[in-house]
Tab-separated table of C-alpha atoms in Angstrom:
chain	number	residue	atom	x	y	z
A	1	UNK	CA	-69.698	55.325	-7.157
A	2	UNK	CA	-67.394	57.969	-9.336
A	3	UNK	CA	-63.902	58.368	-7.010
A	4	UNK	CA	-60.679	60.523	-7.682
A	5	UNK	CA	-58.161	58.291	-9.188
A	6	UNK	CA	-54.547	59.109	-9.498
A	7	UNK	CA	-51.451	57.838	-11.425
A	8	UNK	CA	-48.692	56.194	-10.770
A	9	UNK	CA	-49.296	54.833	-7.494
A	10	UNK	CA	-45.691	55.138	-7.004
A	11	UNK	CA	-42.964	57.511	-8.405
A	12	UNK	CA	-39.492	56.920	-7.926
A	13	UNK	CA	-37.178	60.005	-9.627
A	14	UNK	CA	-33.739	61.124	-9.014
A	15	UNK	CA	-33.084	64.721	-7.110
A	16	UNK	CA	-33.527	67.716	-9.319
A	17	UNK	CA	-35.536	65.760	-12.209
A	18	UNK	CA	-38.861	67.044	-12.909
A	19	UNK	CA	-42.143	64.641	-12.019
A	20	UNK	CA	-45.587	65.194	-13.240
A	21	UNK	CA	-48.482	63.702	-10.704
A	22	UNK	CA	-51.494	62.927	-12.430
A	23	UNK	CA	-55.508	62.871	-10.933
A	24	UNK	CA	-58.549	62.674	-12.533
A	25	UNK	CA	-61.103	64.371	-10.304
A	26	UNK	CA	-64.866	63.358	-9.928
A	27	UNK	CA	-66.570	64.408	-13.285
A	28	UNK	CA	-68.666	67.377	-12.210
A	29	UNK	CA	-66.500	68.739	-9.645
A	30	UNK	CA	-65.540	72.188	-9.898
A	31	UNK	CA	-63.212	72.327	-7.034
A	32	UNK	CA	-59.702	70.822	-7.040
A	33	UNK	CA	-57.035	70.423	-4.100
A	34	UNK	CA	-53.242	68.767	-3.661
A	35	UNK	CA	-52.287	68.185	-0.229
A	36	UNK	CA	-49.201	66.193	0.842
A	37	UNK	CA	-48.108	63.852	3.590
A	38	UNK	CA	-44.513	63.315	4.677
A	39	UNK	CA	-44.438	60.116	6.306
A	40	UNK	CA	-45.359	59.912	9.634
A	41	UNK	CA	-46.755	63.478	9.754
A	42	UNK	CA	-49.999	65.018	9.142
A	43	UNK	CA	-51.568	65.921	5.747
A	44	UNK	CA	-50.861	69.217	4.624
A	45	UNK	CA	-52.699	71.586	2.158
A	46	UNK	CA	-50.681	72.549	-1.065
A	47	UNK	CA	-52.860	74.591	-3.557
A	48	UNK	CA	-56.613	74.736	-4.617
A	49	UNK	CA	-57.539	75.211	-7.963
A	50	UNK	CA	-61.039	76.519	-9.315
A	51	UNK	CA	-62.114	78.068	-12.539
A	52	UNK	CA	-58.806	77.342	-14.296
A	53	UNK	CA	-56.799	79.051	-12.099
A	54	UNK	CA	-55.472	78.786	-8.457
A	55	UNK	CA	-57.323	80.168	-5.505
A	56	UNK	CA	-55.394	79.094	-2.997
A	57	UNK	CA	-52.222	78.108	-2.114
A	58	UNK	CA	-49.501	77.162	1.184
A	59	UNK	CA	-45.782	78.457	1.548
A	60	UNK	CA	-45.564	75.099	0.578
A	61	UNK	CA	-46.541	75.531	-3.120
A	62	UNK	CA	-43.000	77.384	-3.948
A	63	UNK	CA	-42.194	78.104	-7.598
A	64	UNK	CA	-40.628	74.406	-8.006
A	65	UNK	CA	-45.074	74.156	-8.138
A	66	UNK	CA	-47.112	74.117	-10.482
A	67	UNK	CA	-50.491	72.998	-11.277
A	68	UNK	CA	-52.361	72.303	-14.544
A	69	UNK	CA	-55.887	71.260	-15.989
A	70	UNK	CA	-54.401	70.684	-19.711
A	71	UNK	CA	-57.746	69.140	-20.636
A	72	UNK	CA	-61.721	68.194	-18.732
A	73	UNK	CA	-60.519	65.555	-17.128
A	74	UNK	CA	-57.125	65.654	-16.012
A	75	UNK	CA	-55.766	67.437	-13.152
A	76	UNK	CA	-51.902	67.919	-12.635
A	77	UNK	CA	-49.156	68.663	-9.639
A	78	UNK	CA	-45.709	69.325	-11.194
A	79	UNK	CA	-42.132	69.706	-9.136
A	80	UNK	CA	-39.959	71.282	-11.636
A	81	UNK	CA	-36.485	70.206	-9.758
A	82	UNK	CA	-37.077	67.677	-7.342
A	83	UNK	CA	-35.753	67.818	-3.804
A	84	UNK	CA	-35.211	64.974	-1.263
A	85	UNK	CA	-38.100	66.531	1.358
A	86	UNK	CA	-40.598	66.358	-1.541
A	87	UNK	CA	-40.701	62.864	-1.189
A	88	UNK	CA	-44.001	62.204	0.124
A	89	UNK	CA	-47.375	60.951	-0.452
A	90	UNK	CA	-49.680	63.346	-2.657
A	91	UNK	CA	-53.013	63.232	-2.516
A	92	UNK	CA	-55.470	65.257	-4.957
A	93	UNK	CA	-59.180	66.025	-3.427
A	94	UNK	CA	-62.054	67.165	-5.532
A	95	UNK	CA	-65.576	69.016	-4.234
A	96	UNK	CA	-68.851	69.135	-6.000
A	97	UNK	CA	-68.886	72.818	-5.230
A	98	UNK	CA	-71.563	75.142	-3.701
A	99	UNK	CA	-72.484	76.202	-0.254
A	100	UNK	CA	-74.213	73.196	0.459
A	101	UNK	CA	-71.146	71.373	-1.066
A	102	UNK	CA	-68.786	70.432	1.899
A	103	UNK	CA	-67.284	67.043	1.363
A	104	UNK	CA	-63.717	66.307	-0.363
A	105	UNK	CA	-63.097	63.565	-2.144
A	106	UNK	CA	-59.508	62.342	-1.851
A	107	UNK	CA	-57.409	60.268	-4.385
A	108	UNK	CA	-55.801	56.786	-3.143
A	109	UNK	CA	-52.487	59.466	-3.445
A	110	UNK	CA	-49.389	58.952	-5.254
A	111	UNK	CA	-45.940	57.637	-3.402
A	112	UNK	CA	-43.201	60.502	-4.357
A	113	UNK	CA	-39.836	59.139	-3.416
A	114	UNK	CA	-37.421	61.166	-4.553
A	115	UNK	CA	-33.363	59.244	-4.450
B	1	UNK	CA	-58.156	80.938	10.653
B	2	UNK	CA	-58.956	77.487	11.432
B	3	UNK	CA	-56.847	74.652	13.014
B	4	UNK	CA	-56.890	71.342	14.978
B	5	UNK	CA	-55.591	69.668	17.597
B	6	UNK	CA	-55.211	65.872	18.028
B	7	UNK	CA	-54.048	64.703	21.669
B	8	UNK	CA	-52.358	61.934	21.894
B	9	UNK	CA	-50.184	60.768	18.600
B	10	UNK	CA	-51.164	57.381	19.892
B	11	UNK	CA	-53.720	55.008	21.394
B	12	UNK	CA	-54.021	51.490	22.229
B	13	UNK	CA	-57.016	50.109	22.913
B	14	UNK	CA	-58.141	46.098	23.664
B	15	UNK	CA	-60.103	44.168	21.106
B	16	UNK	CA	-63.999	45.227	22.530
B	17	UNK	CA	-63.304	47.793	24.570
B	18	UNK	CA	-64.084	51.917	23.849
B	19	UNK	CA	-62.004	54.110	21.557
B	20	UNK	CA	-61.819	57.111	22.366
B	21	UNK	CA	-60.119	59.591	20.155
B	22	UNK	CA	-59.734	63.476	20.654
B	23	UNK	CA	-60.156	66.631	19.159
B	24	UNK	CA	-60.042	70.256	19.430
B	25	UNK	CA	-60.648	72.788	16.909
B	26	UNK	CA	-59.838	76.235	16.612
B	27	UNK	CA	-61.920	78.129	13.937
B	28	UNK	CA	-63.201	81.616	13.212
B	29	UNK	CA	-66.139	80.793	11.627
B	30	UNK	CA	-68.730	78.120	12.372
B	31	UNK	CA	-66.639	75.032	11.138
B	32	UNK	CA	-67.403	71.623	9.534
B	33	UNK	CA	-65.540	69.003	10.783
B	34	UNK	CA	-64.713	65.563	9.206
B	35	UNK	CA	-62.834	62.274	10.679
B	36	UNK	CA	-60.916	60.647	8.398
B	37	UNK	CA	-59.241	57.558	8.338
B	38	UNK	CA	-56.132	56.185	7.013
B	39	UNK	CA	-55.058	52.196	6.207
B	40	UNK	CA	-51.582	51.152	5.811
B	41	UNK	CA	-50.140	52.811	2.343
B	42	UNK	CA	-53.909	53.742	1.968
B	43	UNK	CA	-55.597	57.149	1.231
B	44	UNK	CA	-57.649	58.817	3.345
B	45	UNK	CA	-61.658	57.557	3.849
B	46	UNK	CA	-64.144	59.767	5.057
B	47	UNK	CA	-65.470	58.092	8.162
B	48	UNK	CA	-68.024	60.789	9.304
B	49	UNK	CA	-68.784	64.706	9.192
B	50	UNK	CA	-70.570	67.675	11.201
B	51	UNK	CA	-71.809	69.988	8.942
B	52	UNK	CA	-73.693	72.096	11.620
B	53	UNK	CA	-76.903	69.810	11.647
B	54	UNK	CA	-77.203	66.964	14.377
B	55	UNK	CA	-74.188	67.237	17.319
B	56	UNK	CA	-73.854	63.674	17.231
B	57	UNK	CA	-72.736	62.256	13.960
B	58	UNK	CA	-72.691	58.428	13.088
B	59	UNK	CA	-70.285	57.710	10.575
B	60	UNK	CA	-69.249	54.193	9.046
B	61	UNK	CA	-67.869	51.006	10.752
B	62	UNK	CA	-69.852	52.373	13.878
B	63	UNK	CA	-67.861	55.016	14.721
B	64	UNK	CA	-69.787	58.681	15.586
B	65	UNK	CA	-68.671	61.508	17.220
B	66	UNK	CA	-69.952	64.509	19.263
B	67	UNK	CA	-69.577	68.144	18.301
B	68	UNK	CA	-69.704	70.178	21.613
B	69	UNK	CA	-69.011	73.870	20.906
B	70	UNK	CA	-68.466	74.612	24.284
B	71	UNK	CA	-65.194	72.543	24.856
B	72	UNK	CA	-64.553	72.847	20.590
B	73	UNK	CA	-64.216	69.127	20.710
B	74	UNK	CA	-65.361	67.142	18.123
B	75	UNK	CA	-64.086	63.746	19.620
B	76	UNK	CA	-64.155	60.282	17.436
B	77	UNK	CA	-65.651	57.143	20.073
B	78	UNK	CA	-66.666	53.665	19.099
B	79	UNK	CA	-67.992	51.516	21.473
B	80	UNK	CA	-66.183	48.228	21.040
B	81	UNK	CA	-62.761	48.138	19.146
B	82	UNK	CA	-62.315	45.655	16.544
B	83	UNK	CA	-58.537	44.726	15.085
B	84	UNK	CA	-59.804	46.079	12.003
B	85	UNK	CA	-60.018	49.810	13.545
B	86	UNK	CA	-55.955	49.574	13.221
B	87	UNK	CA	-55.600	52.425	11.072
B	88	UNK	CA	-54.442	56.355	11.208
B	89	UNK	CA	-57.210	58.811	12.397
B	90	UNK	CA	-56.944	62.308	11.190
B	91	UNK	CA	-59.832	65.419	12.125
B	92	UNK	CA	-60.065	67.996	10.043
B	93	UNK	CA	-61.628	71.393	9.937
B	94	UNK	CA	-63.112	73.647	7.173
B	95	UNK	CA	-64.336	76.972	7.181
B	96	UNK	CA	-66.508	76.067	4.154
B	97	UNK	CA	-65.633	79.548	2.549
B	98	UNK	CA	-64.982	79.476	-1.285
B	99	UNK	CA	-61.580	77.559	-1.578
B	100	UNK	CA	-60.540	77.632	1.897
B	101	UNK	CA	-58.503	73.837	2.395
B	102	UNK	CA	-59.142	71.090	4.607
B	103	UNK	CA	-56.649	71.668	7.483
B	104	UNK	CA	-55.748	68.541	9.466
B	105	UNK	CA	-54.603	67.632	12.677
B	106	UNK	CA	-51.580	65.403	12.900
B	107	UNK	CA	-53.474	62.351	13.254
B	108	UNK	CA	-53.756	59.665	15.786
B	109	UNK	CA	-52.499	55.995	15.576
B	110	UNK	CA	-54.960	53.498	16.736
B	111	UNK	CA	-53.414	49.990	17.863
B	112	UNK	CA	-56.146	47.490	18.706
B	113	UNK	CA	-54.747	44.385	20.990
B	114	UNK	CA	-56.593	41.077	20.674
């Protein structure tokens, strides 16, 4: 069964560097999401992405955001300067697309600790 | 605007007997709703989903759940608990417009006791 996969698993950087989180969505999904979850609290939506271009996006997604689809496959969240409260697990979603399209499919999420 | 409501951050439950979890939505449109559930340093699994068909949806692992859009509940039940139901529990709501994001609740944490 095609799933969202995501790399690393687990990102250690030091405050103010820049990290790169990585996702491949499902292969014909035309829909694209980041959401985060600060541990011990609820998943929360970052910024949607369809069509090459974002559609959506939280107060969250400040300009330390930004996301990319550099090539078909590949489907990037980076934090320019890194703050301790982005540490936090990221998780990128992907949907099929299409009114009758209503499930997301969500990445086994990256671990962002940031020192 | 849509959003979600989880009571209680926490339940305990003994090995066999119900679980029980709640939720309230709060949507402007007709909403889809989804259970999800989260294992230790896990991501999040899509146990079951109302998408405006059947009230009562059976999901995986033999938990359903019961959309009632008079009381905007859409609470998660299995009938017997086993210690592998340990896990996070998050509801979610979508207003299945365009690009519109999942928007959770906080999540409940289910402890099973043997």
């Amino acid at each position: 069964e095609p799933e969202v996969t995501q790399t690393p698993s687990h990102q250690v950087t030091q405050m103010g560097q820049e990290v790169i989180l990585r996702c491949v969505p499902i292969s014909n999904h035309l829909y694209f999401y980041w959401y985060r979850q600060i541990l011990g609290q609820k998943v929360e939506f970052l910024v949607s992405f369809y069509n090459n271009e974002i559609s959506e996006k939280s107060e969250i997604f400040d300009d330390q955001f930004s996301v990319e689809r550099p090539d078909g496959s590949n489907f990037t969240l980076k934090i320019r300067s890194t703050k301790l409260e982005d540490s936090a697990m990221y998780f990128c979603a992907s949907r099929i697309g299409g009114s009758w399209s209503n499930e997301q499919y969500f990445g086994p999420g990256t671990r962002l600790t940031v020192t | 605007a849509q959003s979600v409501t989880q009571l209680g951050s926490h339940v305990s439950v003994s090995e066999g007997a119900l679980v029980l979890l709640r939720c309230n939505y709060s949507s402007s449109v007709p909403p889809y709703l989804f259970w999800y559930v989260q294992y230790p340093n896990q991501g999040l699994q899509l146990l079951l989903k109302y998408t405006s068909a059947a009230t009562l949806v059976k999901g995986i692992n033999g938990f359903e759940a019961e959309f009632k859009k008079s009381e905007t509940s859409f609470h998660l039940t299995k009938p017997s608990a086993h210690m592998s139901d340990a896990a996070e529990y998050f509801c979610a709501v979508w207003g299945h417009s365009g690009n519109t994001p999942l928007v959770f609740g906080k999540g409940t944490r289910l402890s099973v006791i043997a």
